[in-house]
mmCIF file of C-alpha atoms in Angstrom:
data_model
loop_
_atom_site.group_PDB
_atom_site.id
_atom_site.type_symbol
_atom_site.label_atom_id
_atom_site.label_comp_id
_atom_site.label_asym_id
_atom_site.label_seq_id
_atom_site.Cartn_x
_atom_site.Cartn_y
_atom_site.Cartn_z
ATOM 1 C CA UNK A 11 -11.142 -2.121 30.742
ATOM 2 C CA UNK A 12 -7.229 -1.195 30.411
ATOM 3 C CA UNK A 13 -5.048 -4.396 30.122
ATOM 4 C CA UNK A 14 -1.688 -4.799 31.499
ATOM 5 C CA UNK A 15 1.038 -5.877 28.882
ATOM 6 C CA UNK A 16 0.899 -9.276 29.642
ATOM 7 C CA UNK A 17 -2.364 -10.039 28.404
ATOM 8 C CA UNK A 18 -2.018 -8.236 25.484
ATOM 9 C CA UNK A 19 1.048 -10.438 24.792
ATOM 10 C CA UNK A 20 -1.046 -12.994 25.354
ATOM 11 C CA UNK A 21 -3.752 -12.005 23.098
ATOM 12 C CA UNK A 22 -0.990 -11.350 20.051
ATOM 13 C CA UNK A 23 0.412 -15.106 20.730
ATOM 14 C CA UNK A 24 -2.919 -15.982 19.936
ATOM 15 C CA UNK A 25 -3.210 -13.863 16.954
ATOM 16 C CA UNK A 26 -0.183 -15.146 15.719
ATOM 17 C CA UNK A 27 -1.236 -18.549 16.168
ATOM 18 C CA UNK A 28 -4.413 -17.906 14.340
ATOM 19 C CA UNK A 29 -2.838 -15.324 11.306
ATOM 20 C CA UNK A 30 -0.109 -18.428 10.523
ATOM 21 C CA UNK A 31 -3.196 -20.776 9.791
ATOM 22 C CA UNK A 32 -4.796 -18.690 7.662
ATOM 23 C CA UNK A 33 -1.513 -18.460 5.445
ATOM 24 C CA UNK A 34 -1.253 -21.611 5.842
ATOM 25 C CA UNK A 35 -3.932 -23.097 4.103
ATOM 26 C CA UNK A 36 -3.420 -20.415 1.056
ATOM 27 C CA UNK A 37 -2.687 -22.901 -1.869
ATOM 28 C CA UNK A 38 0.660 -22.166 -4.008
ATOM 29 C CA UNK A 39 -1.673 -21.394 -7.208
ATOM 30 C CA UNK A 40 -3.705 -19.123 -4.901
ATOM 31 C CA UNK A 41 -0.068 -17.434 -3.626
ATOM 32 C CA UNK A 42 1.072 -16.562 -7.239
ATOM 33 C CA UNK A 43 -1.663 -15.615 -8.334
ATOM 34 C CA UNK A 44 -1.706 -13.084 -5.278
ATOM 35 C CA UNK A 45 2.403 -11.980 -5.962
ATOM 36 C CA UNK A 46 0.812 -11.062 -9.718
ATOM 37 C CA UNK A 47 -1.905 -8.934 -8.860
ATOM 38 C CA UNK A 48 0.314 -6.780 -6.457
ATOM 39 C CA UNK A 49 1.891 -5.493 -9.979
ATOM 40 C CA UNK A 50 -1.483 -3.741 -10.823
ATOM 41 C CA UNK A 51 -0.383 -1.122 -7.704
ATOM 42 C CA UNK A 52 3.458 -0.413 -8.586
ATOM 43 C CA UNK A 53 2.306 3.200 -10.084
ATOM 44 C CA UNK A 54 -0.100 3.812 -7.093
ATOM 45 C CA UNK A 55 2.573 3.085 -4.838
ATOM 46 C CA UNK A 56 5.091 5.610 -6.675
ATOM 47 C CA UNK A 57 1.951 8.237 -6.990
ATOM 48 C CA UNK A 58 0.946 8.285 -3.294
ATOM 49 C CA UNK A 59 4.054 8.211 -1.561
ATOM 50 C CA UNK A 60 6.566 9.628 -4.092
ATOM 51 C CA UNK A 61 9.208 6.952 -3.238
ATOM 52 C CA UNK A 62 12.933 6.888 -4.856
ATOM 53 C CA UNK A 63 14.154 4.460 -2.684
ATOM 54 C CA UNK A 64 11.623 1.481 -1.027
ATOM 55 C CA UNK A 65 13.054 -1.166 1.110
ATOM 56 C CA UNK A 66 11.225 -4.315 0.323
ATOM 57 C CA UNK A 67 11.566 -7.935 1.994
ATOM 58 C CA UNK A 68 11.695 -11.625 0.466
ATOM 59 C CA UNK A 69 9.272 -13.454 1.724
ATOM 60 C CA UNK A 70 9.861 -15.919 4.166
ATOM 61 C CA UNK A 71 7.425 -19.035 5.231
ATOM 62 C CA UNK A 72 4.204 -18.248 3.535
ATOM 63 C CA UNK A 73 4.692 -14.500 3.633
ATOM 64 C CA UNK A 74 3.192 -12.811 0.248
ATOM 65 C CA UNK A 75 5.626 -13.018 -2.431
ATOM 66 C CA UNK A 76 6.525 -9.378 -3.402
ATOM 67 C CA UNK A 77 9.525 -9.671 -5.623
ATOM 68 C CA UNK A 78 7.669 -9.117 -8.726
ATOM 69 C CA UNK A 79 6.805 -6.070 -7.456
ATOM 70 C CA UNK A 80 9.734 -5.090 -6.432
ATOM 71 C CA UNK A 81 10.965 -5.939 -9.899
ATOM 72 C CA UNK A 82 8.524 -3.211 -11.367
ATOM 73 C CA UNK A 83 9.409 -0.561 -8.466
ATOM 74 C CA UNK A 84 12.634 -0.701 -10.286
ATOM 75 C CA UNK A 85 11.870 -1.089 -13.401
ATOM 76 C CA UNK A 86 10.368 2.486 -12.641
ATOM 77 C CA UNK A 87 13.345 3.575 -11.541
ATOM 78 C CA UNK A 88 12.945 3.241 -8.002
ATOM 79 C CA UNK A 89 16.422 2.220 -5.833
ATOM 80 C CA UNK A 90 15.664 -1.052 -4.039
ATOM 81 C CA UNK A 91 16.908 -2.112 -0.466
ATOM 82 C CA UNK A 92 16.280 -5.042 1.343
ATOM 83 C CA UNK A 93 16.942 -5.247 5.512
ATOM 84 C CA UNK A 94 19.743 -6.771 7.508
ATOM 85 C CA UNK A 95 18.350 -8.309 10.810
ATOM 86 C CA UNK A 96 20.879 -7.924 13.167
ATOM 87 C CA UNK A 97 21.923 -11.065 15.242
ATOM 88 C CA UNK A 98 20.523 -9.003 18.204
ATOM 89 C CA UNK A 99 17.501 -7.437 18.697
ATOM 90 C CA UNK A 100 18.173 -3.553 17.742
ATOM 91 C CA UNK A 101 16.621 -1.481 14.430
ATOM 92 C CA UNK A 102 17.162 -3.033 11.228
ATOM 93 C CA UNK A 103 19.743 -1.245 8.546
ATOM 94 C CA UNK A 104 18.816 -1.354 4.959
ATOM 95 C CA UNK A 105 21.213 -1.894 1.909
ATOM 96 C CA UNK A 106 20.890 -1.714 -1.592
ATOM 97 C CA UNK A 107 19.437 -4.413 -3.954
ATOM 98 C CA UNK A 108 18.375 -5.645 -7.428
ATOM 99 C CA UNK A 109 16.485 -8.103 -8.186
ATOM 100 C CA UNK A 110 18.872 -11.269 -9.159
ATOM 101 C CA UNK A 111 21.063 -9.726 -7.302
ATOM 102 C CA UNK A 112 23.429 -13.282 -4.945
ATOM 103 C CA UNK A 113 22.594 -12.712 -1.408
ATOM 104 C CA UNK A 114 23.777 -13.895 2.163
ATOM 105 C CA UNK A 115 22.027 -15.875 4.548
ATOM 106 C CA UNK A 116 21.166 -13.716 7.771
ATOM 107 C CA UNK A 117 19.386 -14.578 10.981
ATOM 108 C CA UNK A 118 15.516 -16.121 11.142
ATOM 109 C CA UNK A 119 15.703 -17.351 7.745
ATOM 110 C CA UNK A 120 16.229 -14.078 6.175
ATOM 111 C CA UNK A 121 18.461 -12.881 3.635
ATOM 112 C CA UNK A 122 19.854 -9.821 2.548
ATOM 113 C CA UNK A 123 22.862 -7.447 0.080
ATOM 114 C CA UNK A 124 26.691 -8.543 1.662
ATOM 115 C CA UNK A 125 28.263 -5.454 3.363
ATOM 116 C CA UNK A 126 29.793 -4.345 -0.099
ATOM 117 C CA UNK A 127 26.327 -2.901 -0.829
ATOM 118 C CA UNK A 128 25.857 0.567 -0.060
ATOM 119 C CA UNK A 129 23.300 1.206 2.807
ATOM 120 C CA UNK A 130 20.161 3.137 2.586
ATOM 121 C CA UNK A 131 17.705 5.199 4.209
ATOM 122 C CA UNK A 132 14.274 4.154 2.728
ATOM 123 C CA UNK A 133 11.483 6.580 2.070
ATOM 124 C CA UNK A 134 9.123 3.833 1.906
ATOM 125 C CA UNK A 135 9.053 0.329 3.453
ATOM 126 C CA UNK A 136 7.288 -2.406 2.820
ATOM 127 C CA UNK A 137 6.811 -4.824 5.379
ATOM 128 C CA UNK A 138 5.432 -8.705 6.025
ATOM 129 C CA UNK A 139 2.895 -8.856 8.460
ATOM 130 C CA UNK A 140 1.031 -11.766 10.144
ATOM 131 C CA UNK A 141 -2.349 -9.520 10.626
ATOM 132 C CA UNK A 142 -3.530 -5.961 10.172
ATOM 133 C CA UNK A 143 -6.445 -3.914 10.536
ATOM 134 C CA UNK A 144 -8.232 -0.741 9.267
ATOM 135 C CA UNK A 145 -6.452 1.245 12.061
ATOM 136 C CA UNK A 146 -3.556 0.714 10.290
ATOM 137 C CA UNK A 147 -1.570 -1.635 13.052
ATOM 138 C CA UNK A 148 0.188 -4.510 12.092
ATOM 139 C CA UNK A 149 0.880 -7.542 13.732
ATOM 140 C CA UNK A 150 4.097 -8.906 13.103
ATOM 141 C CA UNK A 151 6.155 -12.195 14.306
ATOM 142 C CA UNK A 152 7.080 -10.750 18.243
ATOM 143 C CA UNK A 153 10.859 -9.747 17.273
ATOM 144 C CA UNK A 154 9.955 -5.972 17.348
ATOM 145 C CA UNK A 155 12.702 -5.357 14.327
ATOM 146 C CA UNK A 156 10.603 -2.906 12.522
ATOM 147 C CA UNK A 157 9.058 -1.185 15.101
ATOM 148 C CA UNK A 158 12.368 -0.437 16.318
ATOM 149 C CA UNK A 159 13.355 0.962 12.914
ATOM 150 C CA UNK A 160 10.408 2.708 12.448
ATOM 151 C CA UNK A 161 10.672 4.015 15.695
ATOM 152 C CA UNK A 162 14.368 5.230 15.279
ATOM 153 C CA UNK A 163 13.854 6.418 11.986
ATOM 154 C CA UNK A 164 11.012 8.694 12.960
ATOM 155 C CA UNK A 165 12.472 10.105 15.975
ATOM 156 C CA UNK A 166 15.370 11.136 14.169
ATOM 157 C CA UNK A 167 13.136 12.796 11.924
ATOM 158 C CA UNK A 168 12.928 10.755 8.923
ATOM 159 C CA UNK A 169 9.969 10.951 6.793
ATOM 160 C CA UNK A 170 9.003 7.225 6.325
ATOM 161 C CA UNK A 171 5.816 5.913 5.363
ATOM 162 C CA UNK A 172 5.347 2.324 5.762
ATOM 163 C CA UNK A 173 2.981 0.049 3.639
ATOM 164 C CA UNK A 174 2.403 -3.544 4.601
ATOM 165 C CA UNK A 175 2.040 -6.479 2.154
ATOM 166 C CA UNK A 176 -0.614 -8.925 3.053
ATOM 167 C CA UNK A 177 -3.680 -10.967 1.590
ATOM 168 C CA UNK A 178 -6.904 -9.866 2.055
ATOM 169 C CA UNK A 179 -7.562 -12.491 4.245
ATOM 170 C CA UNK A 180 -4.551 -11.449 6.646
ATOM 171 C CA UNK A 181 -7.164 -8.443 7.805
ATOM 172 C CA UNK A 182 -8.855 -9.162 11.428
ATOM 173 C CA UNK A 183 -11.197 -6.199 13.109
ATOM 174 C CA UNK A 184 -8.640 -5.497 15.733
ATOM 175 C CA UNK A 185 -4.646 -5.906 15.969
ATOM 176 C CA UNK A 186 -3.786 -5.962 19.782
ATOM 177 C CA UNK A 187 -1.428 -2.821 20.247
ATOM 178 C CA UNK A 188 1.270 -1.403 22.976
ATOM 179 C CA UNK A 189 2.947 1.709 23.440
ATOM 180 C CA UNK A 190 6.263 0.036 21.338
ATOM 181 C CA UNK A 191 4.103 -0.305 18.401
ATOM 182 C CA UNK A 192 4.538 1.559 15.298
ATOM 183 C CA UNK A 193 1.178 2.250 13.192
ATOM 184 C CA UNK A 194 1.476 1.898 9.346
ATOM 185 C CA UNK A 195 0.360 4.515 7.112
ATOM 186 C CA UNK A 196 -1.415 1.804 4.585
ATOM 187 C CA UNK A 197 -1.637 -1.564 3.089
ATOM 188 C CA UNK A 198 -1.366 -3.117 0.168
ATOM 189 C CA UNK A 199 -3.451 -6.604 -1.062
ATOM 190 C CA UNK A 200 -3.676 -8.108 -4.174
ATOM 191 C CA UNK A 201 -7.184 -5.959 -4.098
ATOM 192 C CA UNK A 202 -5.394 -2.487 -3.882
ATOM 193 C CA UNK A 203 -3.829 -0.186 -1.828
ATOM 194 C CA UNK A 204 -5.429 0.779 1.241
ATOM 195 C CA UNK A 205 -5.297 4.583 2.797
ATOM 196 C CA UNK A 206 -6.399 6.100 6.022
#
């Protein structure tokens, strides 16, 4: 049975719905612990996907906290960017960061590097998620930010790859998908890093 696009909006509002309690009742011990055991994968993330620059994200809500890890990404010399979302729905841009580094308050409760910090072109993002499975898709919030960066970046012929940061428990057997979006190429849990 092939269904139209509204029903599988309908069936990611559900998702959603469902993916925010399971955050939800993740315990702030249970979170930190998490955000430490992401550390263990810093090298296999540099091994696998021979990244110089990653764009990372600070976590917003109960999102996994990856800032530690992005700490040790550039503590092995990796060049850090965070994203700018745009006041209107278009791709994201990416601009350079260190960790400490002041920041600006953006839209959605995100923040991100002032416009004095250069911008980048990632080779590997990592991105928040609500949901994933072991197709690789992601289910995100519904703004369609990075699936219109990943999108743009790939047509234009920029070799991405694109991890996404979850908790094991984040993983359901099926992510409903449309045409608009983009498949990741693995993800990474405080259990390790997960490959096609």
């Amino acid at each position: 049975m092939v269904m139209d696009h509204s029903q599988i909006s309908l069936q990611k509002q559900q998702a959603r719905k469902q993916a925010k309690q399971v955050r939800k009742h993740l315990h702030e011990n249970q979170r930190n612990i998490a955000a430490q055991h992401l550390l263990r994968f810093a090298p296999d993330l540099i091994d696998k996907f021979t990244s110089s620059i990653v764009a990372g994200f600070l976590p917003i809500f109960t999102e996994i906290d990856i800032i530690p890890l992005m700490t040790a990404l550039a503590e092995k010399h990796c060049q850090l960017c965070l994203p700018v979302t745009p006041e209107k729905p278009s791709a994201l841009c990416f601009r350079a960061y260190a960790p400490g580094q002041e920041l600006e308050a953006g839209p959605l409760n995100t923040k991100h590097p002032d416009a004095s910090s250069h911008q980048l072109i990632p080779d590997l993002v990592l991105l928040p998620l609500l949901a994933f499975d072991m197709r690789y898709n992601r289910l995100g919030y519904g703004g369609g930010y990075y699936d219109r960066t990943l999108k743009k970046f790939r047509e234009s012929g920029v070799d991405v790859k694109v991890v996404g940061v979850a908790y094991s428990g984040q993983q359901v057997d099926k992510v409903p998908v449309t045409s608009t979006d983009e498949p990741m190429d693995g993800v990474l849990t405080p259990e390790g890093l997960m490959l096609p």
